[in-house]
PDB file of C-alpha atoms in Angstrom:
ATOM      1  CA  MET A 838       0.000   0.000   0.000  1.00 97.00           C
ATOM      2  CA  ARG A 839       1.408   3.409  -0.927  1.00 98.00           C
ATOM      3  CA  PHE A 840       1.247   6.499   1.259  1.00 97.00           C
ATOM      4  CA  LEU A 841       2.204  10.061   0.419  1.00 97.00           C
ATOM      5  CA  MET A 842       3.845  11.625   3.449  1.00 97.00           C
ATOM      6  CA  PHE A 843       3.715  15.419   3.722  1.00 94.00           C
ATOM      7  CA  VAL A 844       6.372  16.896   6.011  1.00 92.00           C
ATOM      8  CA  THR A 845       4.919  20.072   7.513  1.00 89.00           C
ATOM      9  CA  VAL A 846       6.859  22.593   9.588  1.00 84.00           C
ATOM     10  CA  ASP A 847       6.507  25.964  11.216  1.00 78.00           C
ATOM     11  CA  PRO A 848       9.331  28.050   9.702  1.00 72.00           C
ATOM     12  CA  ASP A 849      10.064  29.578  13.116  1.00 71.00           C
ATOM     13  CA  LEU A 850      10.802  26.090  14.498  1.00 64.00           C
ATOM     14  CA  ASP A 851      12.468  24.619  11.427  1.00 52.00           C
ATOM     15  CA  GLY A 852      15.784  23.082  12.464  1.00 58.00           C
ATOM     16  CA  THR A 853      18.605  21.690  10.430  1.00 60.00           C
ATOM     17  CA  GLU A 854      18.162  17.934  10.623  1.00 63.00           C
ATOM     18  CA  ALA A 855      20.241  16.906   7.612  1.00 64.00           C
ATOM     19  CA  GLU A 856      22.163  14.122   9.356  1.00 70.00           C
ATOM     20  CA  SER A 857      19.024  12.834  11.083  1.00 81.00           C
ATOM     21  CA  ALA A 858      17.186  12.876   7.734  1.00 84.00           C
ATOM     22  CA  VAL A 859      19.928  10.791   6.114  1.00 86.00           C
ATOM     23  CA  ASN A 860      19.672   8.308   8.987  1.00 91.00           C
ATOM     24  CA  TRP A 861      15.873   8.188   8.601  1.00 93.00           C
ATOM     25  CA  ILE A 862      16.193   7.547   4.848  1.00 94.00           C
ATOM     26  CA  GLU A 863      18.586   4.679   5.508  1.00 95.00           C
ATOM     27  CA  GLU A 864      16.293   3.264   8.209  1.00 95.00           C
ATOM     28  CA  ALA A 865      13.194   3.504   5.986  1.00 96.00           C
ATOM     29  CA  GLY A 866      15.094   1.536   3.351  1.00 96.00           C
ATOM     30  CA  ARG A 867      13.036   0.105   0.505  1.00 96.00           C
ATOM     31  CA  ARG A 868       9.793   1.380   2.066  1.00 97.00           C
ATOM     32  CA  ARG A 869      10.732   4.927   0.941  1.00 97.00           C
ATOM     33  CA  LEU A 870      10.240   4.991  -2.811  1.00 97.00           C
ATOM     34  CA  GLU A 871      11.145   8.655  -3.307  1.00 97.00           C
ATOM     35  CA  GLY A 872      11.041  12.038  -1.638  1.00 96.00           C
ATOM     36  CA  ASP A 873      12.613  15.454  -1.471  1.00 93.00           C
ATOM     37  CA  ARG A 874      12.513  18.870   0.135  1.00 89.00           C
ATOM     38  CA  LEU A 875      10.350  21.527  -1.457  1.00 89.00           C
ATOM     39  CA  ARG A 876      11.348  25.094  -2.274  1.00 87.00           C
ATOM     40  CA  PRO A 877      10.031  27.745   0.162  1.00 82.00           C
ATOM     41  CA  VAL A 878       6.436  28.965  -0.025  1.00 80.00           C
ATOM     42  CA  SER A 879       7.713  32.251  -1.463  1.00 81.00           C
ATOM     43  CA  ASP A 880       8.402  30.259  -4.658  1.00 86.00           C
ATOM     44  CA  ALA A 881       4.907  28.730  -4.785  1.00 84.00           C
ATOM     45  CA  THR A 882       2.358  29.427  -7.525  1.00 86.00           C
ATOM     46  CA  THR A 883      -1.337  28.784  -6.915  1.00 83.00           C
ATOM     47  CA  LEU A 884      -4.003  28.259  -9.571  1.00 85.00           C
ATOM     48  CA  TRP A 885      -7.661  28.983  -8.831  1.00 81.00           C
ATOM     49  CA  PRO A 886     -10.711  28.718 -11.094  1.00 91.00           C
ATOM     50  CA  LYS A 887     -12.045  32.091 -12.286  1.00 91.00           C
ATOM     51  CA  ASP A 888     -15.726  32.896 -12.256  1.00 89.00           C
ATOM     52  CA  GLY A 889     -16.899  32.568 -15.823  1.00 88.00           C
ATOM     53  CA  GLY A 890     -14.089  30.196 -16.790  1.00 90.00           C
ATOM     54  CA  GLY A 891     -10.361  30.297 -17.055  1.00 92.00           C
ATOM     55  CA  THR A 892      -7.694  30.157 -14.415  1.00 93.00           C
ATOM     56  CA  PHE A 893      -6.409  32.746 -11.967  1.00 85.00           C
ATOM     57  CA  VAL A 894      -2.706  32.359 -11.172  1.00 87.00           C
ATOM     58  CA  SER A 895      -1.167  33.916  -8.066  1.00 83.00           C
ATOM     59  CA  ASP A 896       2.182  33.839  -6.328  1.00 79.00           C
ATOM     60  CA  GLY A 897       2.501  32.283  -2.918  1.00 66.00           C
ATOM     61  CA  PRO A 898       1.197  29.311  -0.996  1.00 58.00           C
ATOM     62  CA  PHE A 899      -2.142  27.618  -1.545  1.00 58.00           C
ATOM     63  CA  ALA A 900      -3.470  28.457   1.932  1.00 58.00           C
ATOM     64  CA  GLU A 901      -3.088  31.126   4.579  1.00 59.00           C
ATOM     65  CA  THR A 902      -1.333  29.166   7.291  1.00 63.00           C
ATOM     66  CA  LYS A 903       1.781  29.534   9.376  1.00 69.00           C
ATOM     67  CA  GLU A 904       2.895  25.955   8.736  1.00 75.00           C
ATOM     68  CA  TYR A 905       3.935  24.890   5.271  1.00 83.00           C
ATOM     69  CA  ILE A 906       4.696  21.658   3.450  1.00 87.00           C
ATOM     70  CA  ALA A 907       8.480  21.480   3.447  1.00 88.00           C
ATOM     71  CA  GLY A 908       8.874  18.123   1.738  1.00 92.00           C
ATOM     72  CA  TYR A 909       7.307  14.840   0.779  1.00 96.00           C
ATOM     73  CA  ASP A 910       8.077  11.141   0.741  1.00 97.00           C
ATOM     74  CA  LEU A 911       6.321   8.316  -1.038  1.00 98.00           C
ATOM     75  CA  LEU A 912       6.204   5.203   1.125  1.00 98.00           C
ATOM     76  CA  GLU A 913       5.362   1.602   0.248  1.00 98.00           C
ATOM     77  CA  CYS A 914       4.196  -0.134   3.408  1.00 98.00           C
ATOM     78  CA  ALA A 915       2.124  -3.173   4.275  1.00 97.00           C
ATOM     79  CA  ASP A 916      -0.542  -1.062   5.984  1.00 97.00           C
ATOM     80  CA  LEU A 917      -1.217   2.217   7.806  1.00 97.00           C
ATOM     81  CA  ASP A 918       0.380   0.933  11.021  1.00 97.00           C
ATOM     82  CA  GLU A 919       3.698   0.359   9.252  1.00 98.00           C
ATOM     83  CA  ALA A 920       3.482   3.764   7.530  1.00 97.00           C
ATOM     84  CA  VAL A 921       2.867   5.445  10.909  1.00 97.00           C
ATOM     85  CA  GLU A 922       5.847   3.589  12.369  1.00 97.00           C
ATOM     86  CA  VAL A 923       8.122   4.796   9.539  1.00 97.00           C
ATOM     87  CA  ALA A 924       6.770   8.381   9.580  1.00 97.00           C
ATOM     88  CA  ALA A 925       7.031   8.710  13.361  1.00 96.00           C
ATOM     89  CA  ARG A 926      10.792   8.198  13.101  1.00 95.00           C
ATOM     90  CA  HIS A 927      11.229  11.135  10.685  1.00 94.00           C
ATOM     91  CA  PRO A 928      13.268  13.897  12.395  1.00 91.00           C
ATOM     92  CA  VAL A 929      10.598  16.546  11.704  1.00 90.00           C
ATOM     93  CA  ALA A 930       8.063  14.477  13.687  1.00 90.00           C
ATOM     94  CA  LYS A 931       9.781  15.866  16.817  1.00 87.00           C
ATOM     95  CA  TYR A 932       8.644  19.444  16.113  1.00 86.00           C
ATOM     96  CA  GLY A 933       6.421  19.496  13.006  1.00 85.00           C
ATOM     97  CA  ALA A 934       3.474  17.607  11.599  1.00 90.00           C
ATOM     98  CA  ILE A 935       3.620  14.583   9.344  1.00 94.00           C
ATOM     99  CA  GLU A 936       0.529  13.871   7.252  1.00 95.00           C
ATOM    100  CA  LEU A 937       0.020  10.452   5.673  1.00 97.00           C
ATOM    101  CA  ARG A 938      -2.436   9.934   2.839  1.00 96.00           C
ATOM    102  CA  PRO A 939      -3.103   6.635   1.109  1.00 97.00           C
ATOM    103  CA  VAL A 940      -2.604   6.738  -2.654  1.00 97.00           C
ATOM    104  CA  TRP A 941      -5.458   5.469  -4.837  1.00 95.00           C
ATOM    105  CA  GLN A 942      -4.337   2.236  -6.487  1.00 87.00           C
TER     106      GLN A 942
END
């Protein structure tokens, strides 16, 4: 079963966890299919539907929130319990939120 893991942080609390992240990647092993950090929300572009048709494009994040999605990982796990076990070991889980969503298959 595949899960998309969103790594969410408050920029005021964002620490440098590079070594811990490398350790987590090694520990996750083959269960982590891919993942990466995302550019800051200042680089985001949001598309919204316009009344009457078309698309409105704006700079910035998709929502007004203090926390932002800082990265993602795609996990392949036997079930939600295993995905929670893997995600809970991510270094950001100590100070940020980790969201897991099953992927339609």
